[in-house]
Amino acid sequence: MSRRSEFFRERIPVRDETLRELTNEPVPNHMKRWWFALGGTPAYLFLVMIGTGILLASYYQPGPTTAYQSVRFITEEVAFGWYIRSLHKWSATFMVAGIILHQLRVFFTGAYRRPRELNWMIGMGLLLSTLIGGFTGYSLVYEQLSFWGATVASNVADAIPFLGGFLKKTLLAGDSYNPHTLSRLFVIHAALMPACMVALLFLHIAMVRLHGVSELHFPDDTGAKRYFPFVPDHLFSEIIMGLVLMIVLSTLALVLPASMGPMADPLTTPEVIKPEWYFYVAFRWLKLFPATVAVLSMGCIVFLFLFWPFVDGWIRRRRPGSELSVGIGIVAVLCILGLTVWEALVAH
Amino acid sequence: MASEPKTPPIETPISQSPDRPAQRDEPSQEVLSAGSTEDPTRRDLLSVALNTGVVLSLGASYGTLAGHAVDYLVPTHSEAKAWLYVAPCRGITLGSQVKYTAPSGAAIAVARVAAEDSAASFIALSSTCPHMGCQVLWEGSKSRFFCPCHNGVFNERGEGTDGPPKGQSLSRYPIRVENGLLFVEVPLTALPRERGHSAQACRQPVPLRRKAAQEAQGAAQPAEGLHATPAGGRSGDESA
Ligand code: HEM
Ligand code: FES
């Protein structure tokens, strides 16, 4: 053994077998199908978000007099600023889309079932943190949508019984939108949510490792070897996926770069106002019901999905063999799609 | 499964070093006193009480810290307000509406609802939607306020008639009438808004009277630059 490896062996007391065991997680063959390895996409995009986010944060200045100008500066004056900003924005969009697809595949393959219930709940935490990250992200630009989005969101929080007033004040750093609000949103966006997500991602992946991915068998899955090693096989696939994603993101950044709407005007709400596409459902919901009803029902639906694996277990214990859970999933997807399309098609 | 360690615990040089015996080799307190004559239930009770005490005091200490953090995060400053002159009562006739711009820029719709010249005869409506806080627009042709956020509709008295804020009302500013003159109590401070930056050029021009009101922000004499214009005379904004 060389002196150098001797040096590290002594300072990092990990045995060879342990190292091999840590990296050579056997991955079942079905994970070669992209549909099943979707979870890697948001994980990769998260790294892109951190990288581009740190770059953006080196010019961004929170505050109502500075935010809009600093984003304009990034977009129009800094070398490659438009590219970094567009990458950040498109990764956010893809990340939300990737998480939704990943969650759909977990749902419809029943991969959340015993003993993996807790990992589904951790995944819901990741989904919610990403959505909060997305919302606080576009609030930072201080364009019209940023301002009115933050105003509406704080009042959505306010509609929650008991806790609401406190949540609203904490989110806005005061009773209403004020000069400290953007700093608060920036901290949530660039520190709190990324920190939560790093912790949740760690737990999520640790749980996947502890349980192993759920196994599925396909008729064309013949051959004696049912597993392939994580390192290097799966890692290489992920790296290739990552490169393809970078090409797609860069193309989008070129063709549809992040632009800027008119600056926030606290005295005039634009006559037509829409949030990001992933909030269309919630936005339409708010138009359909009075505030408290809308907010409480949304809360209940989120809770139902948070505890879904247990609800599903209960259903399957009461009616063994029924496909009710799949039915509920299909209805939920159709409702979400329907409300999103509805919101996308009309002005008001 | 992973609850059981797959490999035996790795001995590190520290646990082997002779002058620092590993913790687990030391006989514990429990073992030492096992043979004593004390009543075991009394000892259990004592340790339960002790543990509870420790947990409670730790909870109280960290709770206090958390409380301070919450106070830090939720500032409690109240908005500066003042009584400002709007118009002579006679200038506002029954059924008409006067638009008043507060120094904060807040648009206020003042209307007369009864004939005699007393505070109770007037209402001063905020333009902030009681649903989720967007700004309502006055649609003169339909005699209604419309909120573009979730399609809220209010009549000329500010009562919600359709959409999610149905049943709620636009909030009303306090009103005072003195010597036939009408005053409202309004907020003075506002978020800074853009002034003459390049982005401004891309947008519709700000109506002159609002610009004047902006300039009056924070001025010692708020009466300057305050205007009351009949609602019908609005320009600029509505085309936005
Ligand atoms: C360490 C992580 C992150 C940092 C440091 C960071 C930082 C920033 C900064 C400084 C901005 C404002 C500049 C701009 O608008 O382009 C921004 C915008 C934004 N961020 Fe992040 N971000 C991070 C992670 C995320 C995550 C996880 C998401 C959620 C999917 C996200 C979504 C967004 C969105 C949607 C915008 C608005 C983009 C735009 O309109 O231009 N960010 N971020
Ligand atoms: S904010 Fe006015 S209807 Fe929702």
XYZ file of C-alpha atoms and ligand atoms in Angstrom:
635
model
C 0.000 0.000 0.000
C 1.320 3.387 -0.945
C 2.204 5.936 1.693
C -0.509 8.236 0.499
C -3.328 5.745 0.873
C -1.830 4.815 4.251
C -2.097 8.478 5.235
C -5.820 8.667 4.368
C -6.599 5.244 5.810
C -5.410 6.416 9.165
C -7.180 9.772 9.076
C -10.456 8.509 7.612
C -11.008 5.211 9.392
C -13.432 3.588 6.976
C -12.906 0.014 5.909
C -12.857 -1.104 2.298
C -15.855 -3.360 2.769
C -17.870 -0.541 4.336
C -17.018 1.762 1.461
C -17.945 -0.860 -1.102
C -21.189 -1.550 0.659
C -22.018 2.158 0.793
C -21.494 2.753 -2.914
C -22.501 -0.540 -4.455
C -26.131 -0.539 -3.576
C -27.646 -3.146 -5.871
C -30.335 -1.465 -7.986
C -33.159 -3.638 -9.302
C -33.297 -3.891 -13.086
C -36.570 -2.028 -13.496
C -34.735 1.161 -12.475
C -33.229 1.098 -15.954
C -36.581 2.332 -17.162
C -36.474 6.158 -17.001
C -39.985 6.310 -15.600
C -38.753 4.665 -12.425
C -35.567 6.643 -12.020
C -37.361 10.000 -12.154
C -36.415 10.852 -8.586
C -32.883 11.590 -9.736
C -34.086 14.491 -11.899
C -35.234 16.845 -9.138
C -32.168 15.871 -7.104
C -29.877 16.895 -9.962
C -31.882 20.077 -10.618
C -31.603 20.964 -6.941
C -27.821 21.114 -7.372
C -28.273 23.360 -10.423
C -30.580 25.602 -8.343
C -28.015 25.889 -5.559
C -25.221 26.694 -8.001
C -27.139 29.281 -10.019
C -28.833 30.584 -6.847
C -25.506 31.373 -5.203
C -24.446 33.200 -8.375
C -27.695 35.199 -8.491
C -27.425 36.055 -4.807
C -24.081 37.725 -5.423
C -25.860 40.584 -7.248
C -29.411 40.429 -5.943
C -30.352 43.142 -3.420
C -33.561 42.558 -1.474
C -35.641 45.649 -0.692
C -38.411 47.516 -2.497
C -36.122 50.220 -3.857
C -33.367 47.885 -5.007
C -34.742 44.434 -5.845
C -36.219 45.155 -9.261
C -33.197 47.163 -10.387
C -30.786 44.458 -9.233
C -32.644 41.728 -11.127
C -32.681 44.008 -14.185
C -28.952 44.494 -13.730
C -28.426 40.717 -13.596
C -30.566 40.202 -16.683
C -29.251 43.021 -18.842
C -25.786 43.969 -17.723
C -23.862 41.212 -15.979
C -22.003 38.892 -18.337
C -24.107 35.723 -18.709
C -26.516 37.095 -16.092
C -29.476 36.339 -18.357
C -28.191 32.783 -18.741
C -27.736 32.115 -15.015
C -31.116 33.637 -14.237
C -32.866 31.698 -16.992
C -31.190 28.465 -15.873
C -32.385 29.114 -12.324
C -35.896 29.808 -13.465
C -36.171 26.891 -15.873
C -34.640 24.496 -13.343
C -37.316 25.607 -10.882
C -40.026 24.814 -13.414
C -38.479 21.464 -14.284
C -37.922 20.669 -10.646
C -41.608 21.120 -9.840
C -42.566 19.115 -12.933
C -40.011 16.399 -12.083
C -41.258 16.100 -8.514
C -44.847 15.809 -9.704
C -43.941 13.048 -12.209
C -41.831 11.236 -9.610
C -44.707 11.410 -7.151
C -47.156 10.134 -9.762
C -45.018 7.091 -10.455
C -44.615 6.413 -6.717
C -48.369 6.733 -6.300
C -49.468 4.551 -9.180
C -46.925 1.802 -8.510
C -47.966 1.731 -4.856
C -44.328 2.245 -3.871
C -45.397 4.222 -0.799
C -46.959 1.190 0.852
C -45.711 -0.492 3.991
C -42.892 -0.188 5.050
C -42.182 2.977 3.038
C -44.930 5.225 4.446
C -42.539 7.613 6.167
C -40.563 8.208 3.017
C -43.731 9.267 1.225
C -44.263 11.822 4.006
C -40.697 13.077 3.655
C -41.377 13.380 -0.079
C -44.459 15.490 0.635
C -42.203 17.723 2.740
C -39.899 18.088 -0.255
C -42.815 18.932 -2.526
C -44.101 21.616 -0.142
C -40.626 23.115 0.393
C -40.117 23.271 -3.362
C -43.461 25.004 -3.855
C -42.620 27.514 -1.097
C -39.212 27.968 -2.730
C -40.863 28.649 -6.075
C -43.344 31.126 -4.635
C -40.775 33.053 -2.560
C -38.470 32.951 -5.595
C -40.723 34.835 -7.934
C -41.692 37.201 -5.101
C -38.083 38.402 -5.052
C -38.126 40.041 -8.472
C -40.550 42.723 -7.194
C -42.563 42.809 -10.360
C -46.330 43.179 -10.220
C -46.876 39.447 -9.848
C -44.240 39.287 -7.089
C -46.023 41.903 -5.021
C -49.588 40.717 -5.474
C -48.578 37.072 -5.158
C -46.957 37.744 -1.794
C -49.946 39.815 -0.685
C -52.423 37.087 -1.591
C -50.254 34.328 -0.075
C -49.924 36.192 3.223
C -53.696 36.557 3.365
C -54.114 32.872 2.557
C -51.953 32.208 5.629
C -54.068 34.717 7.554
C -57.216 32.710 6.803
C -55.910 29.743 8.809
C -57.698 29.738 12.179
C -55.615 30.506 15.322
C -52.142 30.420 13.732
C -52.992 32.572 10.713
C -52.262 36.046 12.057
C -48.901 34.960 13.385
C -47.946 33.238 10.104
C -48.879 36.286 8.078
C -46.835 38.630 10.269
C -43.863 36.286 10.182
C -44.022 35.960 6.402
C -44.313 39.705 5.785
C -42.123 40.865 8.692
C -45.018 43.105 9.747
C -48.763 43.587 9.467
C -48.677 44.253 5.751
C -46.151 44.389 2.920
C -43.400 46.724 4.145
C -39.756 47.584 3.413
C -38.545 44.517 5.371
C -40.730 42.028 3.531
C -38.340 41.292 0.682
C -35.469 40.484 3.065
C -37.765 38.075 4.863
C -38.803 36.390 1.628
C -35.184 36.230 0.503
C -34.118 34.502 3.716
C -36.928 31.979 3.350
C -36.070 31.429 -0.305
C -32.298 31.258 -0.224
C -31.573 29.969 3.303
C -34.513 28.378 5.072
C -36.023 26.343 2.241
C -32.680 25.110 0.825
C -31.623 24.076 4.355
C -34.909 22.215 4.900
C -34.542 20.585 1.515
C -30.979 19.425 2.124
C -32.120 17.818 5.377
C -35.204 16.259 3.783
C -33.268 15.045 0.730
C -30.717 13.400 3.008
C -33.473 11.610 4.929
C -35.287 10.705 1.703
C -32.247 9.090 0.125
C -31.153 7.462 3.391
C -34.603 5.859 3.636
C -34.392 4.645 0.034
C -31.033 3.065 0.873
C -32.278 1.485 4.093
C -35.332 -0.087 2.468
C -33.932 -0.558 -1.011
C -36.176 0.610 -3.863
C -39.411 -1.306 -4.092
C -39.052 -4.176 -6.522
C -41.179 -4.744 -9.535
C -40.921 -7.487 -12.113
C -41.660 -7.152 -15.765
C -42.313 -10.015 -18.143
C -39.378 -9.052 -20.374
C -37.099 -8.990 -17.360
C -35.396 -12.321 -17.978
C -31.831 -13.298 -17.271
C -30.245 -14.335 -14.031
C -28.954 -10.890 -13.019
C -31.807 -8.979 -11.528
C -29.679 -6.200 -10.119
C -27.043 -3.801 -11.335
C -24.657 -1.838 -9.118
C -25.377 1.798 -8.230
C -21.748 2.777 -8.791
C -20.850 2.997 -11.615
C -23.908 1.926 -13.668
C -26.664 4.023 -12.178
C -24.355 6.936 -11.415
C -23.322 7.106 -15.083
C -26.950 7.056 -16.181
C -27.617 9.969 -13.844
C -24.643 11.918 -15.169
C -25.860 11.423 -18.729
C -29.359 12.474 -17.676
C -27.795 15.546 -16.099
C -25.998 16.497 -19.301
C -29.152 16.061 -21.346
C -31.002 18.253 -18.840
C -28.317 20.949 -19.071
C -28.694 20.988 -22.857
C -32.477 21.252 -22.599
C -32.235 23.993 -19.938
C -29.686 25.959 -21.952
C -31.803 25.731 -25.076
C -34.816 27.000 -23.177
C -32.700 29.778 -21.646
C -31.774 30.869 -25.166
C -35.188 30.560 -26.751
C -37.338 31.671 -23.805
C -35.064 33.607 -21.453
C -36.334 34.839 -18.073
C -37.911 38.239 -18.692
C -39.246 40.940 -16.400
C -42.782 42.268 -16.075
C -43.627 45.797 -14.928
C -42.303 46.751 -11.505
C -44.568 46.248 -8.487
C -47.151 48.959 -7.908
C -48.699 48.576 -4.450
C -51.593 50.837 -5.501
C -52.809 49.047 -8.617
C -53.481 45.364 -9.089
C -53.153 44.465 -12.774
C -56.494 43.708 -14.364
C -55.417 40.217 -15.308
C -53.171 38.468 -12.831
C -51.961 34.852 -12.747
C -49.451 33.021 -10.572
C -46.947 30.433 -11.864
C -48.615 27.456 -13.534
C -48.103 25.183 -10.525
C -50.312 27.430 -8.405
C -53.158 27.588 -10.926
C -55.072 24.891 -9.012
C -54.897 26.781 -5.738
C -55.681 30.083 -7.488
C -58.809 28.676 -9.131
C -59.834 27.083 -5.836
C -59.644 30.490 -4.135
C -62.031 31.913 -6.724
C -64.561 29.159 -6.138
C -65.044 29.330 -2.376
C -65.017 31.913 0.427
C -61.556 32.400 1.927
C -61.796 30.222 5.044
C -63.551 27.373 3.272
C -61.034 27.447 0.425
C -57.976 27.553 2.685
C -59.221 24.929 5.139
C -60.254 22.533 2.390
C -56.878 22.936 0.693
C -55.221 22.236 4.042
C -57.329 19.078 4.463
C -56.395 17.843 0.984
C -52.694 18.407 1.675
C -53.070 16.529 4.972
C -54.901 13.691 3.246
C -52.004 13.333 0.810
C -49.440 13.661 3.571
C -50.974 10.687 5.392
C -52.083 8.932 2.213
C -50.104 5.695 2.788
C -51.986 5.157 6.054
C -55.333 6.069 4.503
C -54.572 3.627 1.693
C -53.599 0.935 4.205
C -56.882 1.455 6.020
C -58.855 1.217 2.764
C -57.075 -1.986 1.779
C -57.650 -3.556 5.173
C -61.362 -2.828 5.015
C -61.809 -3.915 1.396
C -59.025 -6.271 0.424
C -58.298 -6.366 -3.276
C -60.267 -3.221 -4.104
C -58.847 -0.704 -6.541
C -60.391 2.214 -4.666
C -56.980 3.817 -3.958
C -56.068 3.887 -7.631
C -59.507 5.312 -8.377
C -59.017 8.126 -5.851
C -55.629 8.856 -7.408
C -57.074 9.084 -10.909
C -59.902 11.360 -9.755
C -57.408 13.600 -7.912
C -55.142 13.876 -10.959
C -58.113 14.691 -13.208
C -59.383 17.355 -10.785
C -55.961 18.992 -10.529
C -55.518 18.896 -14.301
C -59.033 20.203 -14.883
C -58.662 23.175 -12.525
C -55.219 23.987 -13.965
C -56.473 23.961 -17.560
C -59.540 25.997 -16.595
C -57.363 28.660 -14.955
C -55.006 28.670 -17.928
C -57.798 29.251 -20.439
C -59.724 32.172 -18.934
C -58.706 35.722 -18.020
C -60.729 35.914 -14.794
C -32.702 -4.496 7.897
C -30.506 -1.758 9.008
C -31.502 -1.538 12.653
C -28.776 -4.134 13.320
C -25.268 -2.913 12.508
C -23.893 -5.077 9.717
C -20.294 -4.911 10.906
C -18.893 -5.004 14.434
C -18.234 -1.543 15.852
C -14.916 -0.266 14.653
C -12.370 0.175 17.397
C -10.851 3.594 17.087
C -7.496 4.392 18.629
C -9.223 6.625 21.157
C -11.284 3.878 22.721
C -8.196 1.701 22.953
C -5.872 4.254 24.453
C -4.943 3.176 27.984
C -5.236 6.579 29.626
C -8.770 7.099 28.316
C -10.790 4.002 29.100
C -13.904 3.615 27.015
C -17.083 4.850 28.676
C -18.923 1.570 28.333
C -16.361 -0.333 30.371
C -17.044 1.763 33.446
C -19.475 0.225 35.909
C -22.515 2.446 35.852
C -24.126 4.172 38.805
C -27.016 1.708 38.645
C -24.809 -1.310 39.074
C -22.911 0.213 41.981
C -25.976 0.965 44.042
C -27.797 -2.212 43.136
C -26.941 -3.898 46.337
C -27.885 -1.035 48.617
C -30.734 -1.321 51.059
C -32.725 1.668 49.744
C -36.344 1.173 48.789
C -36.380 0.715 44.987
C -39.780 2.379 44.476
C -38.598 5.449 46.343
C -35.525 5.570 44.150
C -37.634 5.216 40.974
C -39.902 7.998 42.134
C -36.941 10.196 42.854
C -35.388 9.618 39.450
C -38.721 10.203 37.693
C -39.082 13.484 39.577
C -35.526 14.414 38.790
C -35.867 13.623 35.096
C -39.132 15.524 34.879
C -37.482 18.489 36.540
C -34.593 18.427 34.102
C -36.882 18.118 31.086
C -39.134 20.936 32.337
C -36.299 23.337 33.056
C -34.613 22.587 29.728
C -37.971 23.133 28.045
C -38.425 26.426 29.878
C -34.949 27.670 28.959
C -35.114 26.758 25.306
C -38.739 27.913 25.241
C -37.653 31.344 26.464
C -35.039 31.527 23.740
C -37.598 30.487 21.146
C -39.984 33.119 22.485
C -37.360 35.826 22.023
C -36.705 34.585 18.487
C -40.419 34.866 17.713
C -40.547 38.416 19.138
C -37.561 39.239 16.980
C -39.198 37.875 13.848
C -42.580 39.541 14.284
C -42.066 43.312 14.533
C -44.857 45.261 16.188
C -44.846 48.815 14.924
C -48.085 50.597 14.320
C -48.791 52.622 11.226
C -48.647 56.425 11.424
C -52.112 57.896 10.853
C -53.577 61.377 10.688
C -56.894 63.186 10.183
C -56.833 64.875 6.805
C -59.214 67.256 5.096
C -61.051 65.898 2.063
C -63.695 68.341 0.813
C -66.559 70.559 1.955
C -69.581 68.411 2.723
C -71.671 70.342 0.244
C -69.287 69.296 -2.513
C -70.358 65.685 -2.222
C -73.913 65.138 -3.348
C -76.079 62.135 -2.704
C -75.256 59.375 -5.159
C -71.964 60.884 -6.295
C -68.544 59.602 -5.345
C -65.322 61.473 -4.718
C -61.946 59.826 -5.106
C -59.430 60.896 -2.525
C -55.753 59.919 -2.568
C -54.126 59.638 0.852
C -50.470 60.637 1.317
C -49.655 56.914 1.333
C -51.120 56.758 -2.143
C -54.083 54.708 -0.952
C -57.137 55.370 -3.095
C -60.221 56.177 -1.023
C -63.743 56.465 -2.389
C -65.835 58.961 -0.405
C -69.606 58.925 -0.908
C -72.663 60.467 0.699
C -75.354 58.088 1.897
C -77.733 60.493 3.689
C -78.843 64.088 3.305
C -77.741 65.853 6.506
C -74.157 67.044 6.986
C -72.964 64.710 9.750
C -70.263 62.038 9.877
C -72.891 59.311 9.690
C -73.981 60.560 6.263
C -70.693 59.703 4.590
C -68.627 56.590 3.914
C -64.934 56.507 2.984
C -64.138 53.167 1.373
C -60.743 51.562 1.251
C -59.765 50.132 -2.118
C -58.157 47.088 -0.496
C -60.151 43.927 -1.109
C -61.168 42.244 2.171
C -60.643 38.832 0.552
C -56.895 38.627 -0.069
C -55.775 42.235 -0.159
C -55.671 43.114 -3.863
C -56.724 46.592 -5.050
C -60.261 46.864 -6.366
C -61.057 48.910 -9.474
C -64.090 51.223 -9.774
C -66.084 50.332 -12.854
C -68.187 53.446 -13.383
C -70.311 51.982 -16.151
C -71.453 49.146 -13.916
C -71.449 51.165 -10.656
C -69.382 48.517 -8.975
C -65.923 47.805 -7.638
C -64.254 44.803 -9.233
C -61.331 42.853 -7.777
C -59.214 41.270 -10.522
C -57.598 38.699 -8.213
C -60.499 36.338 -7.605
C -63.376 38.129 -9.302
C -64.754 39.869 -6.205
C -67.610 42.343 -6.836
C -68.766 45.157 -4.501
C -71.614 47.658 -4.873
C -71.114 51.406 -4.507
C -71.443 51.120 -0.716
C -68.596 48.634 -0.692
C -70.734 45.605 0.159
C -69.541 42.370 -1.433
C -72.196 41.123 -3.858
C -70.401 38.392 -5.781
C -67.265 36.257 -5.833
C -65.394 34.988 -2.765
C -65.723 38.268 -0.775
C -69.559 38.075 -0.986
C -70.882 39.080 2.417
C -67.684 40.956 3.331
C -67.291 44.702 2.832
C -64.547 47.070 1.792
C -63.271 48.528 5.049
C -64.243 52.103 5.927
C -61.964 54.867 7.125
C -63.117 56.860 10.165
C -64.861 60.129 9.200
C -65.307 63.451 11.026
C -67.335 66.500 10.009
C -66.363 69.894 11.433
C -67.874 73.217 10.365
C -69.231 71.605 7.234
C -65.824 70.187 6.255
C -65.138 66.481 5.852
C -62.044 64.771 7.325
C -60.841 61.149 7.181
C -58.242 59.344 9.276
C -55.763 57.751 6.877
C -52.337 56.075 6.925
C -49.400 58.335 6.110
C -46.624 55.925 5.226
C -46.284 53.837 2.120
C -43.843 51.561 0.353
C -41.413 53.473 -1.783
C -42.461 53.356 -5.405
C -40.310 53.715 -8.434
C -39.427 57.223 -9.580
C -38.139 57.955 -13.038
C -36.085 54.768 -13.394
C -35.592 53.241 -16.778
C -38.273 50.653 -16.143
C -40.761 53.473 -15.752
C -40.359 54.383 -19.379
C -41.841 51.063 -20.468
C -45.048 51.629 -18.545
C -48.042 53.866 -18.844
C -47.389 57.344 -17.464
C -48.419 57.852 -13.863
C -51.400 60.232 -13.735
C -50.296 63.674 -12.667
C -52.304 63.951 -9.512
C -50.960 60.697 -8.205
C -47.443 61.894 -8.880
C -48.180 64.983 -6.853
C -49.467 62.832 -4.044
C -46.305 60.762 -4.210
C -44.164 63.822 -3.877
C -46.148 64.880 -0.834
C -45.281 61.622 0.912
C -43.815 62.221 4.299
C -43.954 65.995 3.815
C -44.494 68.040 6.948
C -47.660 69.586 5.515
C -49.641 66.726 4.118
C -52.355 69.120 2.994
C -50.159 69.972 0.039
C -50.738 67.899 -3.005
C -53.862 66.279 -1.670
C -56.659 66.228 -4.116
C -60.227 65.307 -4.222
C -61.505 64.588 -7.679
C -64.961 63.434 -8.612
C -64.905 59.740 -9.493
C -66.355 60.428 -12.917
C -63.349 62.568 -13.766
C -60.822 59.762 -13.486
C -58.511 59.383 -16.384
C -55.308 57.485 -17.035
C -55.741 54.714 -14.475
C -58.813 53.197 -15.955
C -57.196 52.513 -19.284
C -54.414 50.569 -17.551
C -29.664 27.517 -2.531
C -30.670 27.634 -3.272
C -31.173 28.895 -3.907
C -30.667 30.193 -3.945
C -29.407 30.716 -3.293
C -31.573 30.967 -4.729
C -31.457 32.338 -5.024
C -32.320 33.075 -5.825
C -32.240 34.474 -6.114
C -31.174 35.404 -5.596
C -33.282 34.817 -6.918
C -33.649 36.204 -7.441
C -33.070 36.528 -8.774
C -33.955 36.122 -9.938
O -35.149 36.359 -9.929
O -33.451 35.595 -10.899
C -34.034 33.630 -7.149
C -35.161 33.537 -7.947
C -35.963 32.416 -8.076
N -35.763 31.187 -7.481
Fe -34.167 30.688 -6.350
N -32.586 30.153 -5.152
C -32.384 28.866 -4.649
C -33.175 27.746 -4.798
C -34.384 27.718 -5.428
C -35.304 26.604 -5.402
C -35.083 25.262 -4.698
C -36.384 26.978 -6.130
C -37.657 26.154 -6.300
C -37.989 25.401 -7.221
C -36.149 28.318 -6.638
C -36.997 29.033 -7.450
C -36.803 30.342 -7.859
C -37.684 31.056 -8.747
C -38.962 30.519 -9.398
C -37.153 32.351 -8.884
C -37.702 33.491 -9.732
C -36.904 33.548 -10.991
C -37.231 34.730 -11.846
O -38.385 35.129 -11.961
O -36.322 35.246 -12.405
N -34.925 28.739 -6.167
N -33.442 32.576 -6.460
S -58.357 39.555 -3.361
Fe -60.159 40.460 -4.080
S -61.301 38.769 -4.687
Fe -59.532 37.854 -3.842
